[in-house]
C-alpha cells in the first residue's frame, strides 16, 4: 500500500493564530514600503495582539508531542522575526532620510532581535524539558515589545511635534540593545497586563483615528 502524501510541518489549531499574525506583519512591511506608515503600525500592533494569545491557545492542547512543542517554539520565533524584527526595521528605514545613524540602528536592531530569538528557542526548549510551569520572568526585553514601543514613539512624536526621523532611529537602537542585555524582567501580573493592554488600546485608537482622517 502506498504511503499517504503528507506536507512537511505540524498542522493543528495551535499554530493558526501564529500564521495569521505573521501574515498581518508581512502586510505591515508592504504598507511601510508603500509609505502607508500609519497602516503599517496598525498591522504591527495587530500582530502583537495575535502573539499575546497564540501561546495561551497552544497550551490548551495538552496532548502535543515533543516534536509538536518544538515546532511551535520555532514557528513562533520565525513569525516574531518578521513581525517584530523586520517590520519595525523596514518602517524606520522608510521614515528616516536614509541617515547613516538609521542604518546602524536598523542593523543593530535586526541582529539583536535574531540573536535574542535564537537564544530564547534554546532556553525555552531546555525549560520545557525540565518543567511544565509557565515562565515567570523574561531575560532581556521581549522582542514583541516593539509592537507597543514603536507606535508609542510615533504617537508621542506627533503629539509633541517632534520629527519622527529624529527619534525613530534612536528608539530602534535602544530597543535592539535591550533585547540582548541580560536583565531579568518579571512577567506582568493582572494589573500590569491591564495597564499594557490599556496603553496599547489608546495607541491603537489614535492610529486608527489618524488613518481614517
Coordinates of N, CA and C in Angstrom, one line a residue:
X1 N 0.8 -1.2 0.0 CA 0.0 0.0 0.0 C 0.9 1.2 0.0
X2 N 0.6 2.2 -0.9 CA 1.4 3.4 -1.0 C 1.2 4.3 0.3
X3 N 2.3 4.9 0.7 CA 2.2 5.8 1.9 C 1.4 7.1 1.5
X4 N 0.6 7.5 2.4 CA -0.1 8.8 2.2 C 0.8 10.0 2.1
X5 N 0.6 10.8 1.1 CA 1.4 12.0 1.0 C 1.1 13.0 2.1
X6 N 2.1 13.5 2.7 CA 1.8 14.4 3.8 C 2.8 15.6 3.7
X7 N 2.2 16.8 3.9 CA 3.0 18.0 3.8 C 4.0 18.1 5.0
X8 N 5.1 18.8 4.8 CA 6.1 19.0 5.8 C 5.5 19.9 6.9
X9 N 5.7 19.6 8.1 CA 5.2 20.5 9.2 C 4.2 19.8 10.1
X10 N 3.7 20.5 11.1 CA 2.7 20.0 12.0 C 1.5 20.9 11.9
X11 N 0.3 20.3 11.7 CA -0.9 21.1 11.4 C -2.0 20.8 12.4
X12 N -2.3 21.8 13.2 CA -3.4 21.8 14.2 C -3.7 23.2 14.5
X13 N -4.8 23.4 15.3 CA -5.3 24.7 15.6 C -4.3 25.6 16.4
X14 N -3.3 25.0 17.0 CA -2.4 25.7 17.9 C -1.5 26.7 17.2
X15 N -1.3 26.5 15.9 CA -0.4 27.4 15.1 C -1.2 28.4 14.2
X16 N -2.5 28.3 14.1 CA -3.2 29.1 13.2 C -3.1 30.6 13.5
X17 N -3.2 31.0 14.8 CA -3.1 32.4 15.2 C -1.7 32.9 14.9
X18 N -0.7 32.1 15.1 CA 0.7 32.5 14.7 C 0.8 32.8 13.3
X19 N 0.3 32.0 12.4 CA 0.3 32.2 11.0 C -0.4 33.5 10.6
X20 N -1.6 33.7 11.2 CA -2.3 34.9 11.0 C -1.5 36.2 11.3
X21 N -0.9 36.1 12.5 CA -0.1 37.2 12.9 C 1.1 37.5 12.0
X22 N 1.7 36.4 11.5 CA 2.8 36.6 10.6 C 2.4 37.3 9.3
X23 N 1.2 36.8 8.8 CA 0.7 37.4 7.5 C 0.3 38.9 7.7
X24 N -0.2 39.2 8.9 CA -0.5 40.6 9.2 C 0.8 41.4 9.3
X25 N 1.8 40.9 9.9 CA 3.1 41.5 10.0 C 3.7 41.8 8.6
X26 N 3.6 40.8 7.7 CA 4.1 41.0 6.4 C 3.3 42.0 5.6
X27 N 2.0 42.1 5.9 CA 1.2 43.2 5.3 C 1.7 44.6 5.7
X28 N 2.1 44.6 7.0 CA 2.7 45.8 7.5 C 4.0 46.2 6.9
X29 N 4.8 45.3 6.5 CA 6.0 45.5 5.8 C 5.7 46.1 4.4
X30 N 4.8 45.6 3.7 CA 4.4 46.1 2.4 C 3.8 47.5 2.5
X31 N 3.0 47.7 3.5 CA 2.4 49.1 3.7 C 3.5 50.1 4.0
X32 N 4.5 49.7 4.8 CA 5.6 50.7 5.0 C 6.3 51.0 3.7
X33 N 6.6 50.0 2.9 CA 7.2 50.3 1.6 C 6.4 51.2 0.7
X34 N 5.1 51.0 0.8 CA 4.1 51.9 0.1 C 3.9 53.2 0.7
X35 N 4.6 53.5 1.8 CA 4.6 54.8 2.5 C 3.2 54.9 3.2
X36 N 2.6 53.9 3.6 CA 1.4 53.9 4.4 C 1.8 53.6 5.8
X37 N 2.4 54.6 6.4 CA 3.1 54.4 7.7 C 2.2 54.1 8.9
X38 N 1.0 54.8 8.9 CA 0.1 54.5 10.0 C -0.5 53.1 9.9
X39 N -0.9 52.8 8.6 CA -1.4 51.4 8.4 C -0.4 50.3 8.8
X40 N 0.8 50.6 8.5 CA 1.9 49.7 8.9 C 2.0 49.5 10.4
X41 N 1.9 50.6 11.1 CA 1.9 50.5 12.6 C 0.7 49.7 13.1
X42 N -0.4 49.9 12.5 CA -1.6 49.2 12.9 C -1.4 47.7 12.7
X43 N -0.8 47.3 11.6 CA -0.5 45.9 11.4 C 0.5 45.4 12.5
X44 N 1.4 46.2 12.9 CA 2.4 45.8 13.9 C 1.7 45.5 15.2
X45 N 0.7 46.4 15.6 CA 0.0 46.2 16.8 C -0.9 45.0 16.7
X46 N -1.6 44.8 15.6 CA -2.4 43.6 15.4 C -1.6 42.3 15.5
X47 N -0.4 42.3 14.9 CA 0.4 41.2 15.0 C 0.8 40.9 16.5
X48 N 1.0 42.0 17.3 CA 1.3 41.9 18.7 C 0.1 41.3 19.5
X49 N -1.1 41.6 19.1 CA -2.3 41.0 19.7 C -2.3 39.5 19.4
X50 N -2.0 39.1 18.2 CA -2.0 37.7 17.9 C -1.0 37.0 18.7
X51 N 0.2 37.6 18.9 CA 1.3 37.0 19.7 C 0.9 36.8 21.1
X52 N 0.1 37.7 21.6 CA -0.4 37.7 23.0 C -1.1 36.4 23.4
X53 N -1.9 35.9 22.4 CA -2.8 34.8 22.7 C -2.4 33.5 22.0
X54 N -1.4 33.5 21.1 CA -1.1 32.2 20.5 C -0.5 31.2 21.5
X55 N 0.3 31.7 22.4 CA 0.8 30.7 23.4 C -0.3 30.2 24.3
X56 N -1.3 31.0 24.7 CA -2.4 30.5 25.5 C -3.2 29.5 24.8
X57 N -3.4 29.7 23.5 CA -4.2 28.8 22.7 C -3.4 27.5 22.6
X58 N -2.1 27.6 22.3 CA -1.3 26.3 22.2 C -1.3 25.5 23.5
X59 N -1.3 26.2 24.6 CA -1.3 25.4 25.9 C -2.6 24.6 26.2
X60 N -3.7 24.9 25.4 CA -4.9 24.2 25.6 C -4.9 22.8 25.0
X61 N -3.9 22.6 24.1 CA -3.8 21.2 23.6 C -2.7 20.5 24.4
X62 N -3.2 19.7 25.3 CA -2.3 19.0 26.3 C -1.7 17.8 25.8
X63 N -2.1 17.3 24.6 CA -1.5 16.0 24.1 C -0.5 16.2 23.0
X64 N 0.1 17.4 23.0 CA 1.1 17.7 21.9 C 2.4 16.8 22.2
X65 N 2.9 16.3 21.1 CA 4.2 15.6 21.3 C 5.3 16.6 21.5
X66 N 6.5 16.0 21.8 CA 7.7 16.9 22.0 C 8.0 17.6 20.6
X67 N 7.9 16.9 19.5 CA 8.2 17.5 18.2 C 7.2 18.6 17.9
X68 N 5.9 18.4 18.3 CA 4.9 19.5 18.1 C 5.2 20.7 18.9
X69 N 5.7 20.5 20.2 CA 6.0 21.6 21.0 C 7.2 22.4 20.5
X70 N 8.2 21.6 20.0 CA 9.4 22.2 19.5 C 9.1 23.0 18.2
X71 N 8.2 22.4 17.4 CA 7.8 23.1 16.2 C 7.1 24.4 16.5
X72 N 6.3 24.4 17.5 CA 5.6 25.6 18.0 C 6.5 26.7 18.4
X73 N 7.6 26.3 19.1 CA 8.6 27.3 19.6 C 9.3 27.9 18.4
X74 N 9.7 27.1 17.4 CA 10.4 27.5 16.3 C 9.5 28.4 15.4
X75 N 8.3 28.0 15.1 CA 7.5 28.7 14.2 C 7.1 30.1 14.8
X76 N 6.9 30.1 16.1 CA 6.6 31.4 16.8 C 7.7 32.4 16.7
X77 N 9.0 31.9 16.8 CA 10.1 32.8 16.7 C 10.3 33.2 15.3
X78 N 10.1 32.4 14.3 CA 10.3 32.8 12.9 C 9.2 33.8 12.6
X79 N 8.0 33.7 13.1 CA 7.0 34.7 12.9 C 7.4 36.0 13.6
X80 N 7.9 35.9 14.8 CA 8.3 37.1 15.5 C 9.4 37.9 14.8
X81 N 10.3 37.2 14.2 CA 11.4 38.0 13.5 C 10.8 38.8 12.3
X82 N 9.8 38.3 11.7 CA 9.1 39.0 10.6 C 8.3 40.2 11.2
X83 N 7.5 39.9 12.2 CA 6.6 40.9 12.7 C 7.2 41.9 13.6
X84 N 8.1 41.5 14.4 CA 8.7 42.4 15.4 C 10.2 42.7 15.2
X85 N 10.7 42.2 14.1 CA 12.1 42.5 13.8 C 12.2 43.2 12.4
X86 N 11.7 42.5 11.4 CA 11.8 43.1 10.0 C 10.8 44.2 9.9
X87 N 9.6 44.1 10.4 CA 8.6 45.2 10.2 C 9.0 46.5 10.8
X88 N 9.4 46.5 12.1 CA 9.9 47.8 12.7 C 11.1 48.3 12.0
X89 N 12.0 47.5 11.6 CA 13.2 47.9 10.9 C 12.9 48.5 9.5
X90 N 12.0 47.9 8.8 CA 11.6 48.5 7.5 C 10.9 49.8 7.7
X91 N 10.0 49.9 8.7 CA 9.3 51.1 9.0 C 10.2 52.2 9.3
X92 N 11.2 52.0 10.1 CA 12.2 53.1 10.5 C 13.0 53.4 9.2
X93 N 13.4 52.4 8.4 CA 14.1 52.7 7.2 C 13.3 53.6 6.3
X94 N 12.0 53.4 6.2 CA 11.2 54.2 5.3 C 10.9 55.6 5.8
X95 N 10.9 55.8 7.1 CA 10.5 57.1 7.7 C 11.7 58.0 7.9
X96 N 12.9 57.4 7.9 CA 14.1 58.2 8.1 C 14.7 58.6 6.8
X97 N 15.4 59.8 6.7 CA 16.0 60.2 5.5 C 17.3 59.5 5.2
X98 N 17.3 58.2 5.3 CA 18.5 57.4 4.9 C 19.8 57.9 5.5
X99 N 19.7 58.3 6.8 CA 20.9 58.7 7.5 C 21.8 57.5 8.0
X100 N 23.1 57.7 8.1 CA 23.9 56.6 8.5 C 23.6 56.1 9.9
X101 N 23.1 57.0 10.8 CA 22.8 56.5 12.1 C 21.5 55.6 12.0
X102 N 20.7 55.8 11.1 CA 19.5 55.0 10.9 C 19.9 53.6 10.4
X103 N 20.8 53.5 9.5 CA 21.3 52.2 9.0 C 22.0 51.5 10.2
X104 N 22.8 52.1 11.0 CA 23.4 51.5 12.1 C 22.3 50.9 13.1
X105 N 21.3 51.8 13.4 CA 20.2 51.4 14.3 C 19.5 50.1 13.7
X106 N 19.2 50.2 12.5 CA 18.5 49.1 11.8 C 19.3 47.8 11.9
X107 N 20.6 47.8 11.6 CA 21.4 46.7 11.6 C 21.5 46.1 13.0
X108 N 21.7 47.0 14.0 CA 21.8 46.5 15.4 C 20.5 45.9 15.8
X109 N 19.4 46.5 15.5 CA 18.1 46.0 15.9 C 17.8 44.7 15.4
X110 N 18.0 44.5 14.1 CA 17.7 43.2 13.4 C 18.7 42.1 14.0
X111 N 19.9 42.4 14.1 CA 20.9 41.4 14.6 C 20.6 41.0 16.1
X112 N 20.3 42.0 16.9 CA 20.0 41.7 18.3 C 18.7 40.9 18.4
X113 N 17.7 41.3 17.6 CA 16.4 40.5 17.6 C 16.6 39.1 17.2
X114 N 17.5 38.8 16.2 CA 17.7 37.5 15.7 C 18.5 36.7 16.8
X115 N 19.5 37.3 17.4 CA 20.2 36.6 18.5 C 19.3 36.3 19.7
X116 N 18.5 37.2 20.0 CA 17.6 37.0 21.2 C 16.6 35.8 20.9
X117 N 16.0 35.8 19.7 CA 15.1 34.7 19.4 C 15.8 33.4 19.4
X118 N 17.0 33.3 18.8 CA 17.7 32.0 18.8 C 18.0 31.6 20.2
X119 N 18.5 32.5 21.0 CA 18.8 32.1 22.4 C 17.5 31.7 23.2
X120 N 16.4 32.4 22.9 CA 15.2 32.1 23.6 C 14.7 30.7 23.2
X121 N 14.9 30.3 21.9 CA 14.5 28.9 21.5 C 15.3 27.9 22.3
X122 N 16.6 28.1 22.4 CA 17.4 27.1 23.2 C 16.9 27.1 24.6
X123 N 16.8 28.2 25.2 CA 16.4 28.3 26.6 C 15.0 27.8 26.9
X124 N 14.1 28.1 26.0 CA 12.7 27.6 26.2 C 12.6 26.1 26.0
X125 N 13.3 25.5 25.1 CA 13.3 24.1 24.9 C 13.9 23.4 26.1
X126 N 15.0 23.9 26.7 CA 15.5 23.3 27.9 C 14.6 23.5 29.1
X127 N 13.9 24.6 29.1 CA 13.0 24.8 30.3 C 11.8 23.9 30.2
X128 N 11.2 23.7 29.0 CA 10.1 22.8 28.8 C 10.4 21.4 29.1
X129 N 11.7 21.0 28.8 CA 12.2 19.7 29.1 C 12.3 19.3 30.6
X130 N 12.4 20.4 31.4 CA 12.6 20.2 32.8 C 11.4 20.5 33.7
X131 N 10.5 21.3 33.1 CA 9.3 21.7 33.9 C 8.2 22.1 33.0
X132 N 7.0 21.9 33.6 CA 5.7 22.3 32.9 C 5.2 23.6 33.3
X133 N 5.9 24.2 34.3 CA 5.4 25.5 34.8 C 5.6 26.6 33.8
X134 N 4.8 27.7 33.8 CA 4.9 28.8 32.9 C 6.1 29.7 33.3
X135 N 6.7 30.3 32.4 CA 7.8 31.2 32.6 C 7.4 32.4 33.5
X136 N 8.3 32.7 34.5 CA 7.9 33.7 35.5 C 8.6 35.1 35.2
X137 N 9.6 35.0 34.4 CA 10.3 36.3 34.0 C 11.0 36.2 32.6
X138 N 11.2 37.3 32.1 CA 12.0 37.4 30.8 C 13.4 37.7 31.1
X139 N 14.3 37.3 30.3 CA 15.7 37.7 30.3 C 15.9 38.7 29.2
X140 N 16.1 39.9 29.5 CA 16.2 41.0 28.4 C 14.8 41.4 28.0
X141 N 14.7 42.4 27.2 CA 13.4 42.9 26.7 C 12.8 42.0 25.7
X142 N 11.6 41.5 25.8 CA 10.9 40.7 24.9 C 10.8 41.4 23.5
X143 N 11.0 40.6 22.4 CA 11.0 41.2 21.1 C 9.7 41.8 20.7
X144 N 8.6 41.2 21.3 CA 7.3 41.7 21.0 C 7.0 43.1 21.5
X145 N 7.9 43.6 22.4 CA 7.7 44.9 23.0 C 7.7 46.0 21.9
X146 N 8.3 45.7 20.7 CA 8.3 46.7 19.6 C 6.9 47.0 19.1
X147 N 6.0 46.0 19.3 CA 4.6 46.3 18.9 C 4.0 47.4 19.7
X148 N 4.5 47.7 20.9 CA 4.0 48.7 21.7 C 4.9 50.0 21.7
X149 N 6.2 49.7 21.6 CA 7.2 50.8 21.7 C 7.2 51.7 20.4
X150 N 7.3 51.0 19.2 CA 7.4 51.8 18.0 C 6.2 52.7 17.7
X151 N 4.9 52.1 17.9 CA 3.8 53.0 17.8 C 3.8 54.1 18.8
X152 N 4.3 53.9 20.0 CA 4.3 54.9 21.0 C 5.3 56.0 20.6
X153 N 6.4 55.7 20.0 CA 7.3 56.7 19.5 C 6.7 57.6 18.5
X154 N 5.9 56.9 17.6 CA 5.2 57.7 16.5 C 4.1 58.6 17.1
X155 N 3.3 58.1 18.1 CA 2.3 58.9 18.7 C 2.8 60.1 19.4
X156 N 3.9 59.8 20.3 CA 4.5 60.9 21.0 C 5.1 61.9 20.1
X157 N 5.7 61.5 19.1 CA 6.3 62.4 18.1 C 5.3 63.3 17.5
X158 N 4.1 62.7 17.1 CA 3.1 63.5 16.5 C 2.5 64.5 17.5
X159 N 2.3 64.1 18.7 CA 1.6 64.9 19.7 C 2.6 66.0 20.2
X160 N 3.9 65.8 20.2 CA 4.8 66.8 20.6 C 5.5 67.5 19.5
X161 N 5.0 67.2 18.3 CA 5.5 67.9 17.1 C 7.0 67.7 16.9
X162 N 7.5 66.4 17.2 CA 8.9 66.1 17.0 C 9.0 65.3 15.7
X163 N 10.0 65.6 14.9 CA 10.3 64.9 13.7 C 10.5 63.5 14.0
X164 N 9.7 62.6 13.4 CA 9.8 61.2 13.6 C 11.2 60.6 13.2
X165 N 11.8 61.1 12.2 CA 13.1 60.6 11.7 C 14.1 60.9 12.8
X166 N 13.9 61.9 13.7 CA 14.9 62.2 14.7 C 14.9 61.2 15.8
X167 N 13.7 60.7 16.2 CA 13.6 59.8 17.3 C 13.4 58.3 17.0
X168 N 13.0 58.0 15.8 CA 12.7 56.6 15.4 C 14.0 55.8 15.4
X169 N 15.0 56.3 14.8 CA 16.3 55.5 14.8 C 16.9 55.3 16.1
X170 N 16.8 56.4 17.0 CA 17.4 56.3 18.3 C 16.6 55.2 19.1
X171 N 15.3 55.3 19.0 CA 14.4 54.4 19.7 C 14.7 52.9 19.3
X172 N 14.8 52.7 18.0 CA 15.1 51.4 17.5 C 16.4 50.9 18.0
X173 N 17.4 51.7 18.1 CA 18.7 51.3 18.6 C 18.7 50.9 20.0
X174 N 18.0 51.7 20.9 CA 17.9 51.4 22.3 C 17.1 50.1 22.5
X175 N 16.0 49.9 21.8 CA 15.2 48.7 21.9 C 16.0 47.5 21.5
X176 N 16.8 47.6 20.4 CA 17.6 46.5 20.0 C 18.6 46.1 21.0
X177 N 19.3 47.0 21.6 CA 20.3 46.7 22.6 C 19.7 46.1 23.8
X178 N 18.5 46.5 24.2 CA 17.8 46.0 25.3 C 17.3 44.5 25.1
X179 N 17.2 44.1 23.8 CA 16.9 42.7 23.5 C 18.0 41.7 24.1
X180 N 19.2 42.2 24.1 CA 20.3 41.2 24.4 C 21.0 41.6 25.8
X181 N 20.5 42.6 26.5 CA 21.0 42.9 27.8 C 20.4 41.9 28.8
X182 N 21.3 41.2 29.6 CA 20.8 40.1 30.4 C 20.2 40.5 31.7
X183 N 19.2 41.4 31.7 CA 18.5 41.8 32.9 C 17.2 41.0 33.0
X184 N 16.8 40.7 34.2 CA 15.6 40.0 34.4 C 14.4 40.9 34.5
X185 N 13.4 40.6 33.7 CA 12.1 41.4 33.6 C 11.0 40.5 34.0
X186 N 10.4 40.7 35.2 CA 9.3 39.9 35.7 C 8.1 40.0 34.8
X187 N 7.5 38.9 34.5 CA 6.3 38.9 33.7 C 5.2 39.7 34.4
X188 N 4.4 40.5 33.7 CA 3.4 41.3 34.4 C 2.3 40.5 34.9
X189 N 1.8 40.9 36.1 CA 0.6 40.2 36.6 C -0.6 40.9 36.1
X190 N -1.8 40.6 36.7 CA -3.1 41.1 36.2 C -3.1 42.6 36.0
X191 N -2.7 43.4 37.0 CA -2.7 44.8 36.9 C -1.8 45.3 35.8
X192 N -0.6 44.7 35.8 CA 0.4 45.1 34.7 C -0.1 44.8 33.3
X193 N -0.8 43.7 33.2 CA -1.4 43.3 31.9 C -2.5 44.3 31.5
X194 N -3.3 44.7 32.5 CA -4.4 45.6 32.2 C -3.8 47.0 31.7
X195 N -2.7 47.4 32.4 CA -2.1 48.7 32.0 C -1.5 48.6 30.6
X196 N -0.8 47.5 30.3 CA -0.2 47.3 29.0 C -1.3 47.3 27.9
X197 N -2.4 46.5 28.2 CA -3.5 46.5 27.2 C -4.1 47.8 27.0
X198 N -4.3 48.6 28.2 CA -4.9 49.9 28.1 C -4.1 50.9 27.3
X199 N -2.8 50.8 27.5 CA -1.8 51.7 26.7 C -1.9 51.3 25.3
X200 N -1.9 50.0 25.0 CA -2.0 49.6 23.6 C -3.3 50.0 22.9
X201 N -4.4 49.9 23.7 CA -5.7 50.3 23.1 C -5.7 51.8 22.8
X202 N -5.1 52.6 23.7 CA -5.1 54.1 23.4 C -4.3 54.4 22.1
X203 N -3.1 53.7 22.0 CA -2.3 53.9 20.8 C -3.0 53.5 19.6
X204 N -3.6 52.3 19.7 CA -4.4 51.8 18.5 C -5.5 52.7 18.1
X205 N -6.2 53.2 19.0 CA -7.3 54.1 18.7 C -6.8 55.4 18.0
X206 N -5.7 55.9 18.5 CA -5.1 57.1 17.9 C -4.7 56.8 16.5
X207 N -4.1 55.7 16.3 CA -3.6 55.4 14.9 C -4.8 55.2 14.0
X208 N -5.8 54.4 14.4 CA -7.0 54.2 13.6 C -7.7 55.5 13.2
X209 N -7.8 56.4 14.3 CA -8.4 57.7 14.0 C -7.6 58.5 13.0
X210 N -6.3 58.5 13.1 CA -5.5 59.2 12.1 C -5.6 58.6 10.7
X211 N -5.7 57.2 10.7 CA -5.8 56.6 9.4 C -7.1 56.9 8.7
X212 N -8.2 57.1 9.5 CA -9.5 57.4 8.9 C -9.7 58.9 8.5
X213 N -8.8 59.7 9.0 CA -8.9 61.2 8.7 C -8.6 61.4 7.2

